Tab-separated table of C-alpha atoms in Angstrom:
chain	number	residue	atom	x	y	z
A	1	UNK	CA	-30.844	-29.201	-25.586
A	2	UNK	CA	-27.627	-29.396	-27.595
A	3	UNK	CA	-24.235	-29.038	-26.118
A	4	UNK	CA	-23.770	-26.396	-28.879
A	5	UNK	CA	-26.455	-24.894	-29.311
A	6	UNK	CA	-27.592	-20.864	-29.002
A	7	UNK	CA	-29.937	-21.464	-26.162
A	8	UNK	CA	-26.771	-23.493	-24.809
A	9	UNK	CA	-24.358	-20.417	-25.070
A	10	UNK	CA	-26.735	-17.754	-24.725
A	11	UNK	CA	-27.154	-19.851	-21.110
A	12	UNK	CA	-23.519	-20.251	-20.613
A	13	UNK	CA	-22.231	-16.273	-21.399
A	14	UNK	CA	-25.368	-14.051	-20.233
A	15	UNK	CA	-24.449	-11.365	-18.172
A	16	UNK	CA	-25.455	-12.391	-14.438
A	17	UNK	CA	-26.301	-10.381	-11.080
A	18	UNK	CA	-24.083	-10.876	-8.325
A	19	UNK	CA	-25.205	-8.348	-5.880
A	20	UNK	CA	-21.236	-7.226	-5.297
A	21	UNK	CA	-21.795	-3.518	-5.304
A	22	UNK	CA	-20.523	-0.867	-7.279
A	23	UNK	CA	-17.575	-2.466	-9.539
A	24	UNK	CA	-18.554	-6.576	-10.156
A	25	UNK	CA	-16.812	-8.947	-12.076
A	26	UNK	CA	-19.367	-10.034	-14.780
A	27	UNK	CA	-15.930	-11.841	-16.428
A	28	UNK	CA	-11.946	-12.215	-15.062
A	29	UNK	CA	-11.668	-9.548	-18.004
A	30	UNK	CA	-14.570	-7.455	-17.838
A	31	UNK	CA	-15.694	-5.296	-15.506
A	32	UNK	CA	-19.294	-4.484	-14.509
A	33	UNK	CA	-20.123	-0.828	-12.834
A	34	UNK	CA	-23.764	-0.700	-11.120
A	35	UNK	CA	-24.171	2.876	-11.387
A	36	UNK	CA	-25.943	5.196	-9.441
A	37	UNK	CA	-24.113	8.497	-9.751
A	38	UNK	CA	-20.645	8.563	-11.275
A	39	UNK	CA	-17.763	7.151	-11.681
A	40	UNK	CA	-13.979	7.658	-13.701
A	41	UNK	CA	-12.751	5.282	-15.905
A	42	UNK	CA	-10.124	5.157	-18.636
A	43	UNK	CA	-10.940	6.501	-21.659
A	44	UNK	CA	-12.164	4.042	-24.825
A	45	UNK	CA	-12.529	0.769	-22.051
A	46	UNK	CA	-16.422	0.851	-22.212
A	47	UNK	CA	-17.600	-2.028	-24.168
A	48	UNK	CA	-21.566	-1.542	-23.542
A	49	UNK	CA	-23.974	-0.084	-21.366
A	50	UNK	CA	-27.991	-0.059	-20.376
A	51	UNK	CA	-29.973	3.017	-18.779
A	52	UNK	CA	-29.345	6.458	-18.825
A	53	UNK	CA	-25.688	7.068	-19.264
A	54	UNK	CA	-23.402	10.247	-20.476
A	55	UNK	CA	-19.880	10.188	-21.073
A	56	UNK	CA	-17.458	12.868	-20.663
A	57	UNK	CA	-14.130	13.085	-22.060
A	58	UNK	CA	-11.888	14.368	-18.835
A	59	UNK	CA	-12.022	18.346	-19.310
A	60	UNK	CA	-8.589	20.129	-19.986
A	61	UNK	CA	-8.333	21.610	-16.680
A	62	UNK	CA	-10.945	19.520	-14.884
A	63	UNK	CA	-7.644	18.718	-12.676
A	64	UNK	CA	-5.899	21.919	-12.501
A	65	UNK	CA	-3.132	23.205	-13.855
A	66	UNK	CA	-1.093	20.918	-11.737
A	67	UNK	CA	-1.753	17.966	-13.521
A	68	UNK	CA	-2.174	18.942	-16.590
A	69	UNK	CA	1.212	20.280	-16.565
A	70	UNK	CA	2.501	17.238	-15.793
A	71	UNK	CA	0.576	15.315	-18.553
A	72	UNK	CA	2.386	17.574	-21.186
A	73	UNK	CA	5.588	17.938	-19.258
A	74	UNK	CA	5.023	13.633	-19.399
A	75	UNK	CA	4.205	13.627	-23.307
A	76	UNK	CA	1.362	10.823	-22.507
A	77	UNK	CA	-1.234	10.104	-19.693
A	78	UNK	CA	-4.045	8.011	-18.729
A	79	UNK	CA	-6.657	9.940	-20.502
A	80	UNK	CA	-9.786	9.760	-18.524
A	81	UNK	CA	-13.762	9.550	-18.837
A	82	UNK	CA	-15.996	10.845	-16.584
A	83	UNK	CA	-19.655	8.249	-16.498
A	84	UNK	CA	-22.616	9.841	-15.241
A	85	UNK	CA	-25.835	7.945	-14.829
A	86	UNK	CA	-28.396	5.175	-13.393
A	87	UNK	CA	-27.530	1.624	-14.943
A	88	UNK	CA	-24.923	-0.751	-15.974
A	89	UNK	CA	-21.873	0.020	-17.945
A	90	UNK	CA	-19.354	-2.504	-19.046
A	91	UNK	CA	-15.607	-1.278	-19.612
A	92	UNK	CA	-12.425	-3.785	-20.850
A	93	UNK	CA	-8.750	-2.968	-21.316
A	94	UNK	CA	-7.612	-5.593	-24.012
A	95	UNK	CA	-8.204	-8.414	-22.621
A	96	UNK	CA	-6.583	-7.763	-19.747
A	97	UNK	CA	-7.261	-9.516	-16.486
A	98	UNK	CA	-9.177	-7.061	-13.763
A	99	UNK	CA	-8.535	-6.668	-10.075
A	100	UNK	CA	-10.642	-4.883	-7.768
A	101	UNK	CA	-8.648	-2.880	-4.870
A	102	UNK	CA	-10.693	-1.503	-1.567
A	103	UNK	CA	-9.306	0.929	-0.187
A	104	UNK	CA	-9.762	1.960	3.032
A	105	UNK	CA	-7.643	5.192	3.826
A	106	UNK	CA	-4.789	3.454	1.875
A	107	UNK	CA	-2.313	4.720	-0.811
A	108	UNK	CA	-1.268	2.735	-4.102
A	109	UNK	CA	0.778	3.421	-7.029
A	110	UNK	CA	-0.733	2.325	-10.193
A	111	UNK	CA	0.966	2.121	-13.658
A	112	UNK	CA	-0.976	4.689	-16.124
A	113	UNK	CA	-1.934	1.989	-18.279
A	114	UNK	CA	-2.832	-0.437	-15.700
A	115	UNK	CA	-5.208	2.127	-14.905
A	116	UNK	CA	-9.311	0.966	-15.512
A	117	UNK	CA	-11.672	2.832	-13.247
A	118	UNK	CA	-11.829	4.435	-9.928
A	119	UNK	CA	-14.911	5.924	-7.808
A	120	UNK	CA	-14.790	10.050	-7.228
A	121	UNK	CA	-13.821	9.786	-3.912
A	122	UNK	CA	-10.501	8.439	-4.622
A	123	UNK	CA	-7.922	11.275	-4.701
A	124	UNK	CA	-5.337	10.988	-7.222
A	125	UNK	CA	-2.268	12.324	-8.839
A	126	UNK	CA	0.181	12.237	-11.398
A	127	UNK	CA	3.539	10.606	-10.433
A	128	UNK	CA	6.758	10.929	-12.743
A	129	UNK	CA	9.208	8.626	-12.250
A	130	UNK	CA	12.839	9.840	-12.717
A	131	UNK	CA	13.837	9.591	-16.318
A	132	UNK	CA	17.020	7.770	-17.828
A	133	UNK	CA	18.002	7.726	-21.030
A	134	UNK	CA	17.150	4.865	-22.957
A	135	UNK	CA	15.641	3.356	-20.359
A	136	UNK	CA	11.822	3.287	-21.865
A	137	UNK	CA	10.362	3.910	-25.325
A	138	UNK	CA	8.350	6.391	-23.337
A	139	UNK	CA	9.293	6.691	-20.149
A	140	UNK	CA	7.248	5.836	-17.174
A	141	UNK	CA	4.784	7.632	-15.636
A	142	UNK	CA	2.431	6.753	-12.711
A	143	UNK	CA	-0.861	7.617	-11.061
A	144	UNK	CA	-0.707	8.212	-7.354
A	145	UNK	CA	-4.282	7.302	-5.588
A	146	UNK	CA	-5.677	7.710	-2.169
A	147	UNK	CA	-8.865	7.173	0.359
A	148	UNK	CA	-11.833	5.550	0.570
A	149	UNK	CA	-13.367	3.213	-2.233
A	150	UNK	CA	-12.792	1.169	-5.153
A	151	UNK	CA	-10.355	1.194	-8.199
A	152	UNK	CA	-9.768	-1.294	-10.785
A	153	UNK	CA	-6.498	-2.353	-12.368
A	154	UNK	CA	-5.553	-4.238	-14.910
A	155	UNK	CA	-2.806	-6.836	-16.271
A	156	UNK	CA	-1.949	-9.206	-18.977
A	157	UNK	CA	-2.475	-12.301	-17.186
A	158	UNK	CA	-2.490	-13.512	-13.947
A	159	UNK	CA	-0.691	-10.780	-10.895
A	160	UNK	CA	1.472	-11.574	-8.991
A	161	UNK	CA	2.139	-9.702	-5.492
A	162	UNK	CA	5.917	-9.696	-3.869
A	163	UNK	CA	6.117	-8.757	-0.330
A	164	UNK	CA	9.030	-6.279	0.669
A	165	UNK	CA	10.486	-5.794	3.838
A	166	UNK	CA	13.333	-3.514	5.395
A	167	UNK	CA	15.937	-6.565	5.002
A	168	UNK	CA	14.722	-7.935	1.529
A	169	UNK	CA	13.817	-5.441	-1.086
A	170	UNK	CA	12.726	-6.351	-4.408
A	171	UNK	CA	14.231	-5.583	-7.749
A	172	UNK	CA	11.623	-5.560	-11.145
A	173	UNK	CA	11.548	-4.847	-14.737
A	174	UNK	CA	9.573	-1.619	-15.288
A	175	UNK	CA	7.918	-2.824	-17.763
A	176	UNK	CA	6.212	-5.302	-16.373
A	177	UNK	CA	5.517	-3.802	-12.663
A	178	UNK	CA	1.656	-2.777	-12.140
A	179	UNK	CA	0.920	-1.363	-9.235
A	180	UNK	CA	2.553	-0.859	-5.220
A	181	UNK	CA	1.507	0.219	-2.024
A	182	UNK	CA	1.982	4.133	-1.102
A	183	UNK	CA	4.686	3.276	1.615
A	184	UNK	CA	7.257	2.566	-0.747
A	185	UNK	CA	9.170	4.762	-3.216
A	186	UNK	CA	11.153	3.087	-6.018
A	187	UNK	CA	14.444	3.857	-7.410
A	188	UNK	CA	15.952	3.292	-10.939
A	189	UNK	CA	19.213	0.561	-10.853
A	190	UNK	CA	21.244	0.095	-13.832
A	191	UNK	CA	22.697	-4.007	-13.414
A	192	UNK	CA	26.068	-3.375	-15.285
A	193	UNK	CA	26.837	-7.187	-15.337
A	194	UNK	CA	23.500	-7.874	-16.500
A	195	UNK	CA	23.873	-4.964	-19.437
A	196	UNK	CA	26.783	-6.395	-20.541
A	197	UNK	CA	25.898	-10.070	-20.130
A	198	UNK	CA	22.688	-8.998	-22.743
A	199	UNK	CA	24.377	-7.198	-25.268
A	200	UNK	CA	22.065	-3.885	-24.898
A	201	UNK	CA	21.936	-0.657	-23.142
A	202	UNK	CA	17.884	-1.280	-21.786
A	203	UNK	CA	15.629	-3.574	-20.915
A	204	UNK	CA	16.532	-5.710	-17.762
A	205	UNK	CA	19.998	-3.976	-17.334
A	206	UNK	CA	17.582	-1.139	-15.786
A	207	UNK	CA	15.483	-2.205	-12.787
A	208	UNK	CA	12.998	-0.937	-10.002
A	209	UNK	CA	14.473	-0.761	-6.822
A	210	UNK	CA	11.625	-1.223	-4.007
A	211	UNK	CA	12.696	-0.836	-0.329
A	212	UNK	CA	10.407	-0.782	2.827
A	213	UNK	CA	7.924	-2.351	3.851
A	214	UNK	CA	5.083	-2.648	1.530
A	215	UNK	CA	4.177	-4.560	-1.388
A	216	UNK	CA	4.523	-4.845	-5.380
A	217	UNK	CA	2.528	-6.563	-7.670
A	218	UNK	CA	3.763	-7.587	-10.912
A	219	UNK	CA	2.276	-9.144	-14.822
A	220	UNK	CA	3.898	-11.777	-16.391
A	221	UNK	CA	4.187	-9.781	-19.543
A	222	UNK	CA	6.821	-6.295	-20.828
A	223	UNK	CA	4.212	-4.186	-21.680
A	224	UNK	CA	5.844	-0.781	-24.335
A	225	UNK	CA	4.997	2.359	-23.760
A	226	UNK	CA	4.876	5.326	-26.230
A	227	UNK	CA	5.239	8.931	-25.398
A	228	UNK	CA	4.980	11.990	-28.001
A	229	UNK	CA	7.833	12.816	-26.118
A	230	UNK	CA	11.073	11.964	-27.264
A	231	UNK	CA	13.448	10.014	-23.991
């Protein structure tokens, strides 16, 4: 058979059982769901599907009032899709690389747009950072999740997880932290020597502050954000 051949790639790229359970990697950028009930997942990721499924776009107040205040109080939001069903659906973010969490009674922090999919027994929330001016195109916003079972997140390339600890907290760029553990709670620096050494009033002159004891993962990418709202 030829190196190049369609037998050849159809061989090399079909879509493969691994018996991992509810959320599979079929690819490092694509995630499988075996479904068998339902599941949420951010809204315009799903790439293809087989068997009975029905998407729903997240109701107006299928959260409450609570956090749908927030989403217009943010001016943006990770806009979510309910999948109900029996089979396999396929959702993507980009390109971006996936990473499969377990939780087990723990708390995260995830990024709104680093957001993918989560099972219904996660409990989650809309966290607003505190604002400064400038600071972000459109501001930062985060999703706050909690319990038992799996969530996806995504970022461009490979992740990278920093440790902190009481004595040696860790400083980032917003814009290109993902995700950290629900023991920590950031705060907003501004790097005065830094701001002046760049020439510009945002960017890496304003960092996240993490102290604790916890963790941080980061993307070797500044991802933009845009917000209806003006900062």
């Amino acid at each position: 058979m030829s190196k190049y051949s369609i037998e050849q790639f159809i061989e090399q790229t079909r879509q493969q059982d691994k018996g991992e359970g509810l959320f599979e990697l079929e690819t490092p950028r694509m995630l499988e769901v075996n479904l068998d009930g339902e599941v949420w997942a951010k809204m315009g990721t799903m790439i293809s599907y087989r068997g009975n499924m029905k998407f729903e776009r997240e109701g107006v107040f299928e959260h409450g009032l609570g956090k749908l205040f927030k989403k217009a109080f943010t001016g943006e939001g990770t806009s979510l899709m309910k999948v109900r069903g029996n089979g396999k659906v396929y959702v993507a973010d980009q390109g971006k690389k996936i990473s499969i969490l377990q939780l087990s009674g723990d708390s995260i922090y995830v990024n709104g747009n680093d957001l993918l999919a989560f099972e219904p027994t996660i409990s989650w929330d809309i966290k607003m950072m505190r604002r400064i001016a400038g600071m972000l195109s459109g501001g930062l916003f985060n999703v706050h999740l909690e319990g038992t079972g799996m969530v996806a997140i995504t970022s461009h390339y490979e992740p990278l997880t920093l440790l902190v600890t009481k004595n040696n907290p860790v400083y980032t760029d917003p814009n290109a932290t993902v995700a950290w553990s629900g023991t920590l709670e950031p705060e907003f620096v501004t790097d005065i020597t830094l701001k002046t050494f760049l020439g510009r009033g945002s960017g890496e002159s304003i960092q996240m502050k993490f102290s604790g004891e916890g963790f941080v993962v980061v993307q070797p990418f500044e991802e933009v954000y845009y917000s209806t709202q003006q900062s």
